[in-house]
Amino acid sequence: MKIIDCDQADSFSPGDQSMALGNFDGIHRGHQTLIHRAMDFARQEKIHSSVLLFKQHTLEEITHNPVRHLTSLEDKLEILDHMGLDYVFLKTFDHDFMSMDKEDFLENFLLDRLRVKHLVCGKDYSYGRLAQGRVNDLLEGQERLGYEVSLLPYVEDGGGRISSSRIREAVAHGQVEEAQAMLGRPYRMTGRVVSGAQRGRRLGFPTANIGLDFPYILPADGVYLTRSRIQGKSYYGMTNIGSNPTFVQKGPVKIECHLFDFQGDLYGADLDLSFLFFEREDLVFRNAEELIDQIKKDEGILRLKIKEMGG
């Protein structure tokens, strides 16, 4: 997969494109359906498959309010590369781009500059200044401007339409298995291992303390079964999200992972956490001994869960 930065003045499309359009936070099963349709069309017509990604969330730029996300730009690029996409076009969603009228966005940016011959989107897709461009505009322009549109229905499950907002809500409530079903893979965050209070080591369960540079949506406070990749190997772990209420009153939320069967120093390294299973809520214990007993029980429960999962 090749990445083209549309903010560079000399950037250009290397050929005709079949492009999927959307915000793509999470690249969930609904997004994947759009992308696979773009890829299928590209193979049939012997052109390139692609996605247009903005470097920041459009809602954040429009409302000027911080937004928590399911995926960073780096996460999205990794997922798209794994899917086998040909090209990703990156663009900053700034004031100038936000002010582009719908005709300019479609005709000058997509069709002329990026050489899009086939567009794939959902029926709620909008574009251009004040989101004035709608799906009907895309459909009406096909014959006049010489492109094709694939308009796909929503992907649904037993809970209704699969959407990024619904997945964010599930994660925020600790429903990581439900989020995984909608994403088509476990919910994952990546951060850097930072120094902590060393409580886990003193309790006999050394932890990697994760600092986040990206505003991921945080799972609800509690204990989770997670999986991490370290130097090409996969390790299960017991991850706690919470404020250490046994030791600190109203402290900041921390992410601490005890990796099973791992020996080594991870300080300063990047570590990803894929959330597989919610075990229990964050609890307050009367003393360290009670906490140690509970952690041992947690480990036993999670190791049994790993066996049930075939790990």
Coordinates of N, CA and C in Angstrom, one line a residue, residues 3 12 52 67 74 77 83 90 104 122 135 142 162 167 173 176 183 189 197-198 243 258 267 279 287-288:
I3 N 1.1 5.5 0.3 CA 0.4 6.7 0.9 C 0.8 7.9 0.2
F12 N 0.1 13.8 -6.6 CA -0.8 13.5 -7.7 C -1.3 12.0 -7.6
L52 N -9.8 7.8 1.0 CA -9.4 9.2 1.4 C -9.6 9.3 2.9
V67 N -12.4 15.2 20.7 CA -13.1 13.9 20.5 C -12.2 12.7 20.8
E74 N -2.3 6.2 12.5 CA -1.3 5.1 12.3 C -2.0 3.8 12.4
L77 N -3.9 3.2 9.1 CA -3.0 2.9 8.0 C -2.6 1.4 8.1
M83 N -5.5 -5.0 4.9 CA -6.7 -5.4 4.0 C -6.2 -5.5 2.5
L90 N -4.1 11.1 1.9 CA -4.2 11.8 3.2 C -4.4 13.3 2.9
D104 N -16.7 21.8 -6.1 CA -15.3 21.9 -6.1 C -14.7 20.6 -5.5
G122 N -21.7 5.2 2.0 CA -23.0 4.8 2.7 C -24.0 5.8 2.3
V135 N -25.7 12.2 -1.0 CA -25.6 11.1 -1.9 C -26.4 11.3 -3.2
Q142 N -23.3 11.3 -12.1 CA -22.5 10.2 -12.7 C -22.4 10.3 -14.2
I162 N -24.3 -0.9 12.7 CA -23.0 -0.9 13.2 C -22.4 0.5 12.9
I167 N -19.9 1.8 18.7 CA -18.7 1.0 19.2 C -18.0 1.8 20.3
H173 N -18.4 1.5 28.1 CA -19.1 0.7 29.1 C -18.4 -0.6 29.4
V176 N -16.2 -4.9 25.7 CA -15.2 -5.1 24.7 C -15.5 -6.2 23.8
L183 N -16.3 -4.5 15.3 CA -15.1 -4.1 14.7 C -14.6 -5.2 13.7
M189 N -5.5 -0.3 21.7 CA -4.9 0.9 22.0 C -3.4 0.7 22.0
A197 N 4.5 3.7 39.9 CA 4.8 3.7 41.4 C 5.4 2.4 41.8
Q198 N 5.6 1.5 40.9 CA 6.2 0.2 41.3 C 5.4 -0.7 42.2
S243 N -8.0 4.0 38.9 CA -7.3 5.1 39.7 C -6.6 4.5 40.9
H258 N -0.2 -6.4 33.4 CA 0.7 -7.5 33.9 C 0.7 -8.5 32.8
Y267 N 10.4 -0.5 29.5 CA 10.3 1.0 29.7 C 10.7 1.7 28.5
E279 N -13.3 -8.7 32.9 CA -13.5 -9.7 34.0 C -14.3 -9.1 35.2
N287 N -6.9 -3.7 52.3 CA -5.4 -3.7 52.5 C -4.8 -4.4 51.3
A288 N -3.4 -4.3 51.3 CA -2.7 -4.9 50.1 C -2.9 -6.4 50.1

